[in-house]
Amino acid sequence: LGIYEECEIARNTLAGVWVKNRANPFFRRCHIHHGRDVGVFTFEHGMGYFEKCNIHGNRISGIEVKNQANPTVVRCEIHHGQTGGIYVHEKGRGQFMENRIYGNAFAGIWITSQSDPTVRKNEIFNGQQGGVYIFGEGRGLIEQNNIYHNNLAGIQIRTGSDPIVRLNKIHSGLHGGIYVVRRYLCLYFHC
């Protein structure tokens, strides 16, 4: 549903971009910033392809994915969100690859409520909380990421979550590398 290149989307009351009902727009090199809500909101089976976008300074997260939405986000800068960088919940999916996710007030990526995204080859750093926070029965493949200089754990897993975590480089954080609360079903390979 359209190609959007080099657009500036800023200071909106609601989300800067809404994608739902299997819509699949293509955004390249767009600047999505300083919204009073999320920068990009994909929900109700929305898709979308976001490449080389600069998403920052939004009041909630830079990108929110919920209700079986499945966007692809590649080589974007997602930073300085007033809460988190990427929030995947309520059975959200998505592929997040080769992004730089940094300087967010909460976790770089939150995964919860039976969501199952693929998080691969991202640089996740300088978060005021953790790098990747998986809770509330979150899942996901967390693979080949460089996670560093976060104020809390590089990856934190709790409350019945079941991710696959492999081949990540987790270093230079102010807390532990991987923090698992209680006994859950995580698989770790060469973290």
CSV table of C-alpha atoms in Angstrom, one decimal, residues 34-157:
chain,number,residue,atom,x,y,z
A,34,HIS,CA,8.8,13.6,18.7
A,35,GLY,CA,5.3,12.1,18.6
A,36,ARG,CA,3.2,12.3,21.7
A,37,ASP,CA,2.5,8.5,21.3
A,38,VAL,CA,4.5,5.8,19.5
A,39,GLY,CA,6.5,6.5,16.3
A,40,VAL,CA,5.3,3.4,14.4
A,41,PHE,CA,2.3,1.4,15.5
A,42,THR,CA,1.6,-1.9,13.8
A,43,PHE,CA,-1.4,-3.9,15.0
A,44,GLU,CA,-4.3,-6.2,13.9
A,45,HIS,CA,-2.2,-8.2,11.4
A,46,GLY,CA,-0.4,-5.1,10.0
A,47,MET,CA,2.9,-5.6,8.3
A,48,GLY,CA,5.1,-3.0,6.7
A,49,TYR,CA,8.7,-2.8,5.7
A,50,PHE,CA,10.8,-0.1,7.3
A,51,GLU,CA,14.4,0.5,6.0
A,52,LYS,CA,17.0,3.0,7.1
A,53,CYS,CA,14.4,5.1,9.0
A,54,ASN,CA,15.4,7.4,11.9
A,55,ILE,CA,12.9,6.9,14.7
A,56,HIS,CA,13.5,8.9,17.9
A,57,GLY,CA,12.2,11.1,20.7
A,58,ASN,CA,8.7,9.6,20.8
A,59,ARG,CA,6.8,9.7,24.1
A,60,ILE,CA,6.0,6.0,24.2
A,61,SER,CA,8.1,3.5,22.2
A,62,GLY,CA,9.7,4.1,18.8
A,63,ILE,CA,7.9,1.0,17.4
A,64,GLU,CA,5.0,-0.9,18.9
A,65,VAL,CA,3.9,-4.3,17.5
A,66,LYS,CA,0.7,-6.0,18.8
A,67,ASN,CA,-2.2,-8.2,17.8
A,68,GLN,CA,-0.4,-10.5,15.4
A,69,ALA,CA,1.3,-7.7,13.5
A,70,ASN,CA,4.4,-8.7,11.6
A,71,PRO,CA,6.5,-5.8,10.4
A,72,THR,CA,10.1,-6.0,9.0
A,73,VAL,CA,12.5,-3.3,10.4
A,74,VAL,CA,15.9,-3.2,8.8
A,75,ARG,CA,18.9,-0.9,9.3
A,76,CYS,CA,16.9,1.7,11.2
A,77,GLU,CA,18.1,4.0,14.1
A,78,ILE,CA,15.6,3.6,17.0
A,79,HIS,CA,16.8,5.9,19.8
A,80,HIS,CA,16.1,8.3,22.6
A,81,GLY,CA,12.5,7.1,23.2
A,82,GLN,CA,10.9,8.5,26.3
A,83,THR,CA,10.1,4.9,27.3
A,84,GLY,CA,11.4,1.9,25.2
A,85,GLY,CA,12.8,1.4,21.7
A,86,ILE,CA,10.6,-1.5,20.5
A,87,TYR,CA,7.6,-2.9,22.3
A,88,VAL,CA,6.2,-6.3,21.0
A,89,HIS,CA,3.2,-7.5,22.9
A,90,GLU,CA,-0.2,-9.4,22.6
A,91,LYS,CA,1.1,-12.0,20.1
A,92,GLY,CA,3.1,-9.5,18.0
A,93,ARG,CA,5.8,-10.8,15.7
A,94,GLY,CA,8.2,-9.0,13.5
A,95,GLN,CA,11.7,-9.2,12.1
A,96,PHE,CA,14.1,-6.6,13.5
A,97,MET,CA,17.5,-6.9,11.8
A,98,GLU,CA,20.7,-4.8,11.6
A,99,ASN,CA,19.2,-1.9,13.6
A,100,ARG,CA,20.9,0.4,16.1
A,101,ILE,CA,18.7,0.7,19.2
A,102,TYR,CA,20.1,3.0,21.8
A,103,GLY,CA,19.6,5.7,24.4
A,104,ASN,CA,16.0,4.7,25.3
A,105,ALA,CA,14.6,5.5,28.8
A,106,PHE,CA,13.6,1.9,29.4
A,107,ALA,CA,14.6,-1.4,27.6
A,108,GLY,CA,15.8,-1.3,24.0
A,109,ILE,CA,13.3,-4.1,23.2
A,110,TRP,CA,10.4,-5.4,25.3
A,111,ILE,CA,8.8,-8.7,24.4
A,112,THR,CA,5.7,-9.9,26.3
A,113,SER,CA,2.3,-11.6,26.2
A,114,GLN,CA,3.0,-14.5,23.8
A,115,SER,CA,4.8,-12.4,21.3
A,116,ASP,CA,7.4,-14.1,19.1
A,117,PRO,CA,9.7,-11.7,17.1
A,118,THR,CA,13.0,-12.4,15.5
A,119,VAL,CA,15.7,-10.0,16.8
A,120,ARG,CA,18.9,-10.5,14.7
A,121,LYS,CA,22.2,-8.7,14.2
A,122,ASN,CA,21.1,-5.5,16.0
A,123,GLU,CA,23.3,-3.2,18.1
A,124,ILE,CA,21.4,-2.5,21.4
A,125,PHE,CA,23.3,-0.2,23.7
A,126,ASN,CA,23.2,2.7,26.1
A,127,GLY,CA,19.8,2.0,27.4
A,128,GLN,CA,18.8,3.5,30.7
A,129,GLN,CA,17.5,0.1,31.7
A,130,GLY,CA,18.3,-3.3,30.0
A,131,GLY,CA,19.0,-4.3,26.4
A,132,VAL,CA,16.3,-6.9,25.8
A,133,TYR,CA,13.5,-7.5,28.4
A,134,ILE,CA,11.4,-10.7,27.9
A,135,PHE,CA,8.5,-11.2,30.3
A,136,GLY,CA,4.9,-12.3,30.6
A,137,GLU,CA,5.2,-15.4,28.5
A,138,GLY,CA,7.3,-13.7,25.8
A,139,ARG,CA,9.1,-15.8,23.2
A,140,GLY,CA,11.3,-14.8,20.3
A,141,LEU,CA,14.6,-15.6,18.7
A,142,ILE,CA,17.4,-13.3,20.0
A,143,GLU,CA,20.4,-14.0,17.7
A,144,GLN,CA,23.7,-12.5,16.8
A,145,ASN,CA,23.1,-9.1,18.5
A,146,ASN,CA,25.8,-6.9,20.0
A,147,ILE,CA,24.3,-5.8,23.4
A,148,TYR,CA,26.4,-3.5,25.5
A,149,HIS,CA,26.6,-0.5,27.9
A,150,ASN,CA,23.0,-0.9,29.3
A,151,ASN,CA,22.3,0.1,32.9
A,152,LEU,CA,20.6,-3.2,33.7
A,153,ALA,CA,21.1,-6.8,32.3
A,154,GLY,CA,21.9,-7.2,28.6
A,155,ILE,CA,19.0,-9.7,28.4
A,156,GLN,CA,16.5,-10.2,31.2
A,157,ILE,CA,14.0,-13.1,31.1
